[in-house]
Amino acid sequence: MSVVEQARRARGAAEALAVATRTVKDAALHAMADALVARTPEILAANAADLAAGREAGLSAAVLDRLALDEGRVAGIADALRQMAALPDPVGEVVRGATLPNGLELRQVRVPFGVVGIIYEGRPNVTVDAAGICLKSGNAALLRGSSSAAHSNAALVAVLRDAVAGAGLPADAVQLLDASTRDSVKELMRARGLVDVLIPRGGASLIRTVVEESTVPVIETGVGNCHVYVDAAADLAKAVAVTVNSKTQRLSTCNTAESLLVHAAVADAFLPAVLAAFADAGVTVHGDARAAAYSDAVVPATEEDFDTEYLSADISVAVVDSLDAAVAHIRRHGTGHTEAIVTDSQPAAREFVARVDAAAVMVNASTRFTDGGEFGFGAEIGISTQKLHARGPMGLPELTSTKYVVTGDGHLR
Amino acid sequence: MSVVEQARRARGAAEALAVATRTVKDAALHAMADALVARTPEILAANAADLAAGREAGLSAAVLDRLALDEGRVAGIADALRQMAALPDPVGEVVRGATLPNGLELRQVRVPFGVVGIIYEGRPNVTVDAAGICLKSGNAALLRGSSSAAHSNAALVAVLRDAVAGAGLPADAVQLLDASTRDSVKELMRARGLVDVLIPRGGASLIRTVVEESTVPVIETGVGNCHVYVDAAADLAKAVAVTVNSKTQRLSTCNTAESLLVHAAVADAFLPAVLAAFADAGVTVHGDARAAAYSDAVVPATEEDFDTEYLSADISVAVVDSLDAAVAHIRRHGTGHTEAIVTDSQPAAREFVARVDAAAVMVNASTRFTDGGEFGFGAEIGISTQKLHARGPMGLPELTSTKYVVTGDGHLR
């Protein structure tokens, strides 16, 4: 079936989803969770086929681990659906409302987008997560996963569609697109009018392609060249802890710190301590000349280093002469994801927060906190680094639009 | 100067605007208003040059009227800036906030987009309005008006820039792009990273071009193929009044009704009355076969008529057998702008509101109410017909993004 035909079916399903009550949608989410558990054997069989193909294709151990399912992981994925069912329904929320001077009653109400396309990496749990988040927010999902997870995704989506239909909603609320060809991505990007929003998740090149070529509105996610700035007035023990946590708590996430900026006034006191901590943690430091003066282990940083989202045990380090210089550096190299300051100075924190243009600004906290789960949203479809519509972690409300409902009694202008 | 260079200067100005207080911004708006009044003669001289060129080029009387300024109109434009100064500042508004279980303080705060590009038609008042709305919301404006208003816009922007600079903000907060060539539109559409959002106002073909070609995020405005559906349970006197007001109160606006759907059960009682009213108002009715049976004056409607935004004294009319058929017709032909139902039936109103997918749904009220002024927003940059970011009339908050500010005390994950 062509992507356009799948998108048309999704539109039909979206009409039913838009008027489905929370009770019905939550019942569907529970049915999806129960079905995943009940049909775990067929899911694991399909996953085994992907793993075998992946091993043959020479995928790395890390990639294979992200791809792998077992009974416990399937149960965890099912539990995530049950947790979504417990979240409030964003649809129908009155965002704004008033009675106008002429007596017209004005309400701005959250409504689903309609059809949401998601392009994502080889993690089968995202298939279920995305399907669940879309369904809860009243949207039909067009899922374009990775070819490396094709068997797993097909099995998961078959289970989910049966459960959705069994709960009285259209099976076409959840559809998997052909992952064997790039054509499905192209068709999806051109399905303006049928697909309401496209969310690319994954590497910088995929995101760039979609942003450049899509006529369907896009919510850009992901690339995070996040900085920690250690201010002249920083508590240095906290600064070491926040810096190391931001870099090492998990290496491969978009909210991981990739660059450290140190105020010259505390460089002597701070850099030896943090360089020692990085050495202990196995992190390679790519430093400018001033940072390199503090340790022979520092690798000279190029300008390119300061633009690099390493996603590995590497960090770039520069010494700056002022908060102003730190802000300028972040403006030049940041990607608008998460920027952190460590300082005990209230004026410094205030200025950094006001002047740094990013989805999230941390004061005396790890960059790793930019996360829908950490923020208490309960579910997350990605972290937006654009300014339009949604910025930062996107939960259920970010998967909705609004509609003005205006009620009168024969009102005329 | 190239658009890219202008966009770079706008970025610099945007940094200052983002941290400008409401006091400073409102003072600038008042200075802009005062300067427009004080320097009216030079503005009118420039406008006279545009009008002379327009007459020579054979522009219609209606277009020349939209282009024309006089002392009263300039005073009115200046007053609109003073009214903007009286509106609350959207920047800094805390949209959401909580203390997380671990003690982290989370705030989601409105921030300006940064640089906003606006492409618009030949109305000089839009130049001032757009500059004012952008400044109040902390954004630098790149204005690409019509070549037919080039002299007027140059004079207005010169006055505004002097006033902005005199109030202590960067003059480059307001910049006019070259309107003599389409290249400036192309460059604007490709200035991703320098321009944060692009708002095309004007005809369907301009909007389509921008949506297709822009890599800068776009907010689509404008095209309104708006319907009035007269339900079986309508109060027919109200139905005639709402229909005629929706069509005729102003012919050339995007919230003007272009199509009337009549439930078959009330066609005999309603159509003769509304057709007589349209005849009195000089409106040509393009009807389907069932509507045509009620008057010889009805012109046969083609399928294309039902897709047409006339913006003139024309309306398409169809008789439908049910609310369901009306919703289906609107799904097929509507542009998601404004759709109205006239009914005294609560279930019918509820169903119509729930199932019709549009920026605004009117119950027993004229489609003409979809308007920032009517909604009480105080200022409007356009009416969005897209679902992402803003839908319906866009006021000051719709010209902002948000930023998460997370404050801790050395918090780690």
mmCIF file of C-alpha atoms in Angstrom, chain A residues 28-349:
data_model
loop_
_atom_site.group_PDB
_atom_site.id
_atom_site.type_symbol
_atom_site.label_atom_id
_atom_site.label_comp_id
_atom_site.label_asym_id
_atom_site.label_seq_id
_atom_site.Cartn_x
_atom_site.Cartn_y
_atom_site.Cartn_z
ATOM 1 C CA ALA A 28 -7.613 0.855 24.179
ATOM 2 C CA LEU A 29 -4.263 1.630 25.844
ATOM 3 C CA HIS A 30 -4.881 -1.062 28.458
ATOM 4 C CA ALA A 31 -5.955 -3.506 25.735
ATOM 5 C CA MET A 32 -2.735 -2.723 23.840
ATOM 6 C CA ALA A 33 -0.677 -3.355 26.988
ATOM 7 C CA ASP A 34 -2.467 -6.634 27.757
ATOM 8 C CA ALA A 35 -2.085 -7.834 24.168
ATOM 9 C CA LEU A 36 1.643 -7.104 24.145
ATOM 10 C CA VAL A 37 2.103 -9.233 27.248
ATOM 11 C CA ALA A 38 -0.187 -12.007 26.018
ATOM 12 C CA ARG A 39 1.487 -12.188 22.620
ATOM 13 C CA THR A 40 5.064 -11.779 23.815
ATOM 14 C CA PRO A 41 6.224 -15.064 22.164
ATOM 15 C CA GLU A 42 5.402 -13.921 18.612
ATOM 16 C CA ILE A 43 7.002 -10.530 19.316
ATOM 17 C CA LEU A 44 10.194 -12.162 20.570
ATOM 18 C CA ALA A 45 10.281 -14.503 17.566
ATOM 19 C CA ALA A 46 10.121 -11.516 15.209
ATOM 20 C CA ASN A 47 12.742 -9.711 17.288
ATOM 21 C CA ALA A 48 15.029 -12.750 17.056
ATOM 22 C CA ALA A 49 14.857 -12.471 13.255
ATOM 23 C CA ASP A 50 15.901 -8.798 13.423
ATOM 24 C CA LEU A 51 18.727 -9.602 15.826
ATOM 25 C CA ALA A 52 20.001 -12.407 13.591
ATOM 26 C CA ALA A 53 19.935 -10.119 10.562
ATOM 27 C CA GLY A 54 21.596 -7.371 12.577
ATOM 28 C CA ARG A 55 24.389 -9.640 13.740
ATOM 29 C CA GLU A 56 24.920 -10.771 10.163
ATOM 30 C CA ALA A 57 25.021 -7.133 9.028
ATOM 31 C CA GLY A 58 27.640 -6.423 11.656
ATOM 32 C CA LEU A 59 25.643 -4.013 13.808
ATOM 33 C CA SER A 60 27.499 -2.914 16.932
ATOM 34 C CA ALA A 61 26.790 -4.431 20.322
ATOM 35 C CA ALA A 62 25.238 -1.126 21.468
ATOM 36 C CA VAL A 63 22.863 -1.007 18.501
ATOM 37 C CA LEU A 64 21.938 -4.663 18.937
ATOM 38 C CA ASP A 65 21.238 -4.023 22.609
ATOM 39 C CA ARG A 66 18.849 -1.176 21.757
ATOM 40 C CA LEU A 67 17.126 -3.475 19.283
ATOM 41 C CA ALA A 68 16.829 -6.472 21.590
ATOM 42 C CA LEU A 69 13.590 -7.397 23.361
ATOM 43 C CA ASP A 70 12.972 -9.961 26.083
ATOM 44 C CA GLU A 71 10.027 -10.771 28.295
ATOM 45 C CA GLY A 72 10.995 -8.089 30.811
ATOM 46 C CA ARG A 73 11.412 -5.392 28.190
ATOM 47 C CA VAL A 74 8.061 -6.173 26.579
ATOM 48 C CA ALA A 75 6.441 -5.998 30.013
ATOM 49 C CA GLY A 76 8.119 -2.623 30.568
ATOM 50 C CA ILE A 77 6.857 -1.331 27.232
ATOM 51 C CA ALA A 78 3.349 -2.491 28.142
ATOM 52 C CA ASP A 79 3.603 -0.759 31.512
ATOM 53 C CA ALA A 80 4.438 2.516 29.784
ATOM 54 C CA LEU A 81 1.090 2.272 27.960
ATOM 55 C CA ARG A 82 -0.732 1.731 31.254
ATOM 56 C CA GLN A 83 1.007 4.798 32.677
ATOM 57 C CA MET A 84 -0.168 6.820 29.659
ATOM 58 C CA ALA A 85 -3.716 5.719 30.357
ATOM 59 C CA ALA A 86 -3.385 7.261 33.827
ATOM 60 C CA LEU A 87 -2.409 10.672 32.434
ATOM 61 C CA PRO A 88 -5.017 13.388 31.858
ATOM 62 C CA ASP A 89 -6.479 13.617 28.346
ATOM 63 C CA PRO A 90 -5.209 16.816 26.710
ATOM 64 C CA VAL A 91 -8.096 16.816 24.202
ATOM 65 C CA GLY A 92 -10.962 19.063 25.258
ATOM 66 C CA GLU A 93 -8.888 21.083 27.698
ATOM 67 C CA VAL A 94 -10.060 24.703 27.615
ATOM 68 C CA VAL A 95 -6.861 26.706 27.185
ATOM 69 C CA ARG A 96 -8.483 30.126 27.247
ATOM 70 C CA GLY A 97 -12.038 31.355 27.537
ATOM 71 C CA ALA A 98 -14.103 34.473 28.052
ATOM 72 C CA THR A 99 -17.502 35.991 27.528
ATOM 73 C CA LEU A 100 -16.943 38.857 25.109
ATOM 74 C CA PRO A 101 -18.549 42.281 25.669
ATOM 75 C CA ASN A 102 -21.275 41.454 23.127
ATOM 76 C CA GLY A 103 -22.181 38.240 24.959
ATOM 77 C CA LEU A 104 -20.408 35.848 22.608
ATOM 78 C CA GLU A 105 -18.912 32.944 24.526
ATOM 79 C CA LEU A 106 -15.346 32.276 23.389
ATOM 80 C CA ARG A 107 -13.450 29.103 24.235
ATOM 81 C CA GLN A 108 -10.092 27.911 22.909
ATOM 82 C CA VAL A 109 -10.122 24.130 23.180
ATOM 83 C CA ARG A 110 -7.376 21.560 22.638
ATOM 84 C CA VAL A 111 -8.026 19.238 19.685
ATOM 85 C CA PRO A 112 -5.836 16.517 18.145
ATOM 86 C CA PHE A 113 -3.603 17.370 15.189
ATOM 87 C CA GLY A 114 -5.175 14.538 13.201
ATOM 88 C CA VAL A 115 -2.425 12.467 11.580
ATOM 89 C CA VAL A 116 1.101 12.444 13.008
ATOM 90 C CA GLY A 117 4.055 10.942 11.148
ATOM 91 C CA ILE A 118 7.063 9.814 13.157
ATOM 92 C CA ILE A 119 10.402 8.776 11.689
ATOM 93 C CA TYR A 120 12.645 7.092 14.186
ATOM 94 C CA GLU A 121 15.620 4.950 14.930
ATOM 95 C CA GLY A 122 15.923 1.202 15.515
ATOM 96 C CA ARG A 123 14.300 0.963 18.932
ATOM 97 C CA PRO A 124 11.155 -1.177 19.014
ATOM 98 C CA ASN A 125 9.955 0.447 22.246
ATOM 99 C CA VAL A 126 9.544 3.751 20.344
ATOM 100 C CA THR A 127 7.008 2.028 18.061
ATOM 101 C CA VAL A 128 4.751 1.283 21.015
ATOM 102 C CA ASP A 129 5.443 4.537 22.855
ATOM 103 C CA ALA A 130 4.676 6.660 19.806
ATOM 104 C CA ALA A 131 1.536 4.682 18.992
ATOM 105 C CA GLY A 132 0.331 5.095 22.566
ATOM 106 C CA ILE A 133 1.100 8.806 22.862
ATOM 107 C CA CYS A 134 -0.605 9.503 19.544
ATOM 108 C CA LEU A 135 -3.669 7.475 20.463
ATOM 109 C CA LYS A 136 -4.002 9.108 23.868
ATOM 110 C CA SER A 137 -3.801 12.554 22.260
ATOM 111 C CA GLY A 138 -6.414 11.544 19.657
ATOM 112 C CA ASN A 139 -4.015 11.338 16.710
ATOM 113 C CA ALA A 140 -3.582 8.594 14.137
ATOM 114 C CA ALA A 141 0.066 7.510 13.924
ATOM 115 C CA LEU A 142 2.080 6.766 10.795
ATOM 116 C CA LEU A 143 5.214 5.064 12.073
ATOM 117 C CA ARG A 144 8.334 4.891 9.970
ATOM 118 C CA GLY A 145 10.872 2.904 11.972
ATOM 119 C CA SER A 146 14.252 1.550 11.051
ATOM 120 C CA SER A 147 14.669 -1.328 8.628
ATOM 121 C CA SER A 148 16.839 -2.992 11.273
ATOM 122 C CA ALA A 149 13.711 -3.406 13.423
ATOM 123 C CA ALA A 150 11.307 -4.258 10.605
ATOM 124 C CA HIS A 151 10.235 -7.681 11.888
ATOM 125 C CA SER A 152 9.867 -6.518 15.480
ATOM 126 C CA ASN A 153 7.897 -3.433 14.444
ATOM 127 C CA ALA A 154 5.609 -5.452 12.182
ATOM 128 C CA ALA A 155 4.835 -7.860 15.010
ATOM 129 C CA LEU A 156 4.291 -5.067 17.536
ATOM 130 C CA VAL A 157 2.035 -3.062 15.232
ATOM 131 C CA ALA A 158 -0.012 -6.157 14.343
ATOM 132 C CA VAL A 159 -0.610 -6.741 18.050
ATOM 133 C CA LEU A 160 -1.446 -3.075 18.679
ATOM 134 C CA ARG A 161 -3.860 -2.826 15.735
ATOM 135 C CA ASP A 162 -5.771 -5.904 16.884
ATOM 136 C CA ALA A 163 -6.044 -4.459 20.378
ATOM 137 C CA VAL A 164 -7.163 -1.029 19.118
ATOM 138 C CA ALA A 165 -9.832 -2.608 16.921
ATOM 139 C CA GLY A 166 -10.932 -4.836 19.799
ATOM 140 C CA ALA A 167 -11.408 -1.717 21.925
ATOM 141 C CA GLY A 168 -13.757 -0.259 19.310
ATOM 142 C CA LEU A 169 -11.371 2.224 17.664
ATOM 143 C CA PRO A 170 -10.157 1.994 14.046
ATOM 144 C CA ALA A 171 -7.134 -0.276 13.573
ATOM 145 C CA ASP A 172 -5.772 2.358 11.164
ATOM 146 C CA ALA A 173 -5.106 4.589 14.163
ATOM 147 C CA VAL A 174 -1.727 2.789 14.162
ATOM 148 C CA GLN A 175 0.036 2.054 10.890
ATOM 149 C CA LEU A 176 3.582 1.017 10.068
ATOM 150 C CA LEU A 177 5.211 2.384 6.921
ATOM 151 C CA ASP A 178 7.550 0.399 4.733
ATOM 152 C CA ALA A 179 11.053 0.742 6.208
ATOM 153 C CA SER A 180 12.820 -1.096 3.385
ATOM 154 C CA THR A 181 12.997 1.999 1.185
ATOM 155 C CA ARG A 182 13.702 5.709 1.555
ATOM 156 C CA ASP A 183 10.702 6.339 -0.704
ATOM 157 C CA SER A 184 8.340 6.022 2.223
ATOM 158 C CA VAL A 185 10.121 8.906 3.962
ATOM 159 C CA LYS A 186 9.902 10.995 0.807
ATOM 160 C CA GLU A 187 6.204 10.275 0.310
ATOM 161 C CA LEU A 188 5.534 11.082 3.949
ATOM 162 C CA MET A 189 7.309 14.444 3.636
ATOM 163 C CA ARG A 190 5.128 15.317 0.626
ATOM 164 C CA ALA A 191 1.775 14.251 2.090
ATOM 165 C CA ARG A 192 0.745 17.788 2.988
ATOM 166 C CA GLY A 193 -2.972 17.973 3.649
ATOM 167 C CA LEU A 194 -3.083 14.313 4.652
ATOM 168 C CA VAL A 195 -0.403 14.354 7.354
ATOM 169 C CA ASP A 196 -0.651 17.203 9.859
ATOM 170 C CA VAL A 197 2.773 17.059 11.452
ATOM 171 C CA LEU A 198 5.995 15.134 11.014
ATOM 172 C CA ILE A 199 8.386 14.386 13.855
ATOM 173 C CA PRO A 200 11.810 13.141 12.789
ATOM 174 C CA ARG A 201 13.828 11.517 15.564
ATOM 175 C CA GLY A 202 17.372 10.433 15.015
ATOM 176 C CA GLY A 203 20.592 11.729 13.579
ATOM 177 C CA ALA A 204 21.345 15.250 12.458
ATOM 178 C CA SER A 205 21.360 14.303 8.775
ATOM 179 C CA LEU A 206 17.861 12.777 8.861
ATOM 180 C CA ILE A 207 16.543 15.825 10.663
ATOM 181 C CA ARG A 208 18.221 18.181 8.198
ATOM 182 C CA THR A 209 16.754 16.285 5.232
ATOM 183 C CA VAL A 210 13.256 16.403 6.658
ATOM 184 C CA VAL A 211 13.497 20.089 7.556
ATOM 185 C CA GLU A 212 14.770 20.934 4.065
ATOM 186 C CA GLU A 213 12.426 18.777 2.028
ATOM 187 C CA SER A 214 9.191 18.360 3.922
ATOM 188 C CA THR A 215 6.116 20.333 2.928
ATOM 189 C CA VAL A 216 4.346 18.776 5.906
ATOM 190 C CA PRO A 217 4.959 20.914 9.006
ATOM 191 C CA VAL A 218 7.860 19.512 11.022
ATOM 192 C CA ILE A 219 8.720 19.478 14.681
ATOM 193 C CA GLU A 220 12.489 19.267 14.830
ATOM 194 C CA THR A 221 13.934 17.153 17.618
ATOM 195 C CA GLY A 222 17.116 16.268 19.038
ATOM 196 C CA VAL A 223 20.530 17.645 18.296
ATOM 197 C CA GLY A 224 22.000 18.861 21.546
ATOM 198 C CA ASN A 225 25.379 20.550 21.766
ATOM 199 C CA CYS A 226 24.774 21.341 25.432
ATOM 200 C CA HIS A 227 27.124 23.482 27.540
ATOM 201 C CA VAL A 228 27.907 23.741 31.220
ATOM 202 C CA TYR A 229 29.235 27.180 32.161
ATOM 203 C CA VAL A 230 31.072 27.370 35.479
ATOM 204 C CA ASP A 231 30.797 30.960 36.618
ATOM 205 C CA ALA A 232 33.267 33.002 38.667
ATOM 206 C CA ALA A 233 30.853 32.717 41.588
ATOM 207 C CA ALA A 234 30.302 28.965 41.310
ATOM 208 C CA ASP A 235 30.405 26.603 44.279
ATOM 209 C CA LEU A 236 33.222 24.500 42.868
ATOM 210 C CA ALA A 237 32.256 21.221 44.492
ATOM 211 C CA LYS A 238 28.774 21.515 43.004
ATOM 212 C CA ALA A 239 30.334 22.608 39.708
ATOM 213 C CA VAL A 240 32.446 19.439 39.478
ATOM 214 C CA ALA A 241 29.463 17.264 40.340
ATOM 215 C CA VAL A 242 27.074 18.979 37.884
ATOM 216 C CA THR A 243 29.661 18.943 35.079
ATOM 217 C CA VAL A 244 30.562 15.286 35.509
ATOM 218 C CA ASN A 245 26.920 14.257 35.861
ATOM 219 C CA SER A 246 25.935 16.270 32.771
ATOM 220 C CA LYS A 247 28.643 14.534 30.733
ATOM 221 C CA THR A 248 28.752 11.010 32.081
ATOM 222 C CA GLN A 249 25.392 10.023 33.531
ATOM 223 C CA ARG A 250 24.540 8.792 30.047
ATOM 224 C CA LEU A 251 26.797 9.434 27.082
ATOM 225 C CA SER A 252 24.503 9.044 24.083
ATOM 226 C CA THR A 253 21.550 11.306 24.851
ATOM 227 C CA CYS A 254 20.752 14.716 23.396
ATOM 228 C CA ASN A 255 20.756 16.360 26.833
ATOM 229 C CA THR A 256 24.277 15.149 27.628
ATOM 230 C CA ALA A 257 26.791 17.993 28.043
ATOM 231 C CA GLU A 258 29.276 18.188 25.183
ATOM 232 C CA SER A 259 31.147 21.326 26.170
ATOM 233 C CA LEU A 260 32.414 22.985 29.341
ATOM 234 C CA LEU A 261 33.087 26.711 29.678
ATOM 235 C CA VAL A 262 35.073 27.863 32.695
ATOM 236 C CA HIS A 263 35.369 31.441 33.940
ATOM 237 C CA ALA A 264 39.054 32.406 34.045
ATOM 238 C CA ALA A 265 38.751 33.543 37.654
ATOM 239 C CA VAL A 266 38.089 29.981 38.854
ATOM 240 C CA ALA A 267 40.091 28.070 36.271
ATOM 241 C CA ASP A 268 43.018 27.489 38.650
ATOM 242 C CA ALA A 269 40.797 26.105 41.366
ATOM 243 C CA PHE A 270 38.262 24.276 39.223
ATOM 244 C CA LEU A 271 39.986 22.824 36.183
ATOM 245 C CA PRO A 272 42.462 20.502 37.958
ATOM 246 C CA ALA A 273 39.574 19.014 39.970
ATOM 247 C CA VAL A 274 37.243 18.478 37.009
ATOM 248 C CA LEU A 275 40.050 17.187 34.754
ATOM 249 C CA ALA A 276 40.927 14.624 37.403
ATOM 250 C CA ALA A 277 37.275 13.607 37.655
ATOM 251 C CA PHE A 278 37.058 13.241 33.867
ATOM 252 C CA ALA A 279 40.259 11.177 33.839
ATOM 253 C CA ASP A 280 38.727 8.885 36.451
ATOM 254 C CA ALA A 281 35.565 8.583 34.367
ATOM 255 C CA GLY A 282 37.499 7.823 31.163
ATOM 256 C CA VAL A 283 36.406 11.017 29.438
ATOM 257 C CA THR A 284 38.731 12.531 26.834
ATOM 258 C CA VAL A 285 39.018 16.296 27.201
ATOM 259 C CA HIS A 286 39.416 18.405 24.040
ATOM 260 C CA GLY A 287 40.606 21.742 25.388
ATOM 261 C CA ASP A 288 41.554 25.169 24.110
ATOM 262 C CA ALA A 289 45.090 26.383 24.831
ATOM 263 C CA ARG A 290 44.150 27.836 28.218
ATOM 264 C CA ALA A 291 42.482 24.618 29.368
ATOM 265 C CA ALA A 292 45.335 22.505 28.012
ATOM 266 C CA ALA A 293 47.713 24.285 30.355
ATOM 267 C CA TYR A 294 46.205 22.375 33.280
ATOM 268 C CA SER A 295 46.930 18.826 32.126
ATOM 269 C CA ASP A 296 49.018 16.911 29.613
ATOM 270 C CA ALA A 297 46.007 14.651 29.031
ATOM 271 C CA VAL A 298 44.068 17.433 27.341
ATOM 272 C CA VAL A 299 43.823 16.984 23.556
ATOM 273 C CA PRO A 300 43.977 20.280 21.621
ATOM 274 C CA ALA A 301 40.480 21.321 20.567
ATOM 275 C CA THR A 302 39.728 22.557 17.063
ATOM 276 C CA GLU A 303 36.902 24.972 16.231
ATOM 277 C CA GLU A 304 35.046 21.901 14.972
ATOM 278 C CA ASP A 305 35.243 20.297 18.412
ATOM 279 C CA PHE A 306 33.163 23.119 19.829
ATOM 280 C CA ASP A 307 30.479 22.387 17.229
ATOM 281 C CA THR A 308 30.460 18.641 17.849
ATOM 282 C CA GLU A 309 27.732 16.657 19.577
ATOM 283 C CA TYR A 310 30.074 13.835 20.587
ATOM 284 C CA LEU A 311 27.544 11.431 22.094
ATOM 285 C CA SER A 312 30.636 9.694 23.444
ATOM 286 C CA ALA A 313 33.168 9.917 26.314
ATOM 287 C CA ASP A 314 34.530 13.215 24.980
ATOM 288 C CA ILE A 315 34.024 16.817 26.014
ATOM 289 C CA SER A 316 35.317 20.136 24.713
ATOM 290 C CA VAL A 317 36.572 22.666 27.263
ATOM 291 C CA ALA A 318 37.294 26.395 26.951
ATOM 292 C CA VAL A 319 38.290 29.073 29.423
ATOM 293 C CA VAL A 320 36.301 32.325 29.045
ATOM 294 C CA ASP A 321 36.911 35.740 30.559
ATOM 295 C CA SER A 322 33.345 36.646 31.440
ATOM 296 C CA LEU A 323 29.733 35.556 31.527
ATOM 297 C CA ASP A 324 29.335 37.692 28.429
ATOM 298 C CA ALA A 325 31.973 35.638 26.621
ATOM 299 C CA ALA A 326 30.254 32.444 27.742
ATOM 300 C CA VAL A 327 26.927 33.650 26.340
ATOM 301 C CA ALA A 328 28.617 34.653 23.070
ATOM 302 C CA HIS A 329 30.302 31.232 22.821
ATOM 303 C CA ILE A 330 26.969 29.486 23.401
ATOM 304 C CA ARG A 331 25.271 31.679 20.795
ATOM 305 C CA ARG A 332 27.926 30.667 18.295
ATOM 306 C CA HIS A 333 28.095 26.951 19.020
ATOM 307 C CA GLY A 334 24.922 25.947 20.855
ATOM 308 C CA THR A 335 22.008 24.142 19.224
ATOM 309 C CA GLY A 336 19.315 25.648 21.442
ATOM 310 C CA HIS A 337 18.766 22.469 23.425
ATOM 311 C CA THR A 338 19.998 22.758 27.042
ATOM 312 C CA GLU A 339 22.501 25.173 28.551
ATOM 313 C CA ALA A 340 23.552 25.177 32.207
ATOM 314 C CA ILE A 341 25.192 27.679 34.525
ATOM 315 C CA VAL A 342 26.730 26.807 37.866
ATOM 316 C CA THR A 343 26.852 29.886 40.069
ATOM 317 C CA ASP A 344 25.985 31.156 43.533
ATOM 318 C CA SER A 345 25.506 34.654 42.123
ATOM 319 C CA GLN A 346 21.871 35.638 41.682
ATOM 320 C CA PRO A 347 22.667 38.395 39.148
ATOM 321 C CA ALA A 348 24.797 35.993 37.096
ATOM 322 C CA ALA A 349 22.049 33.362 37.070
#
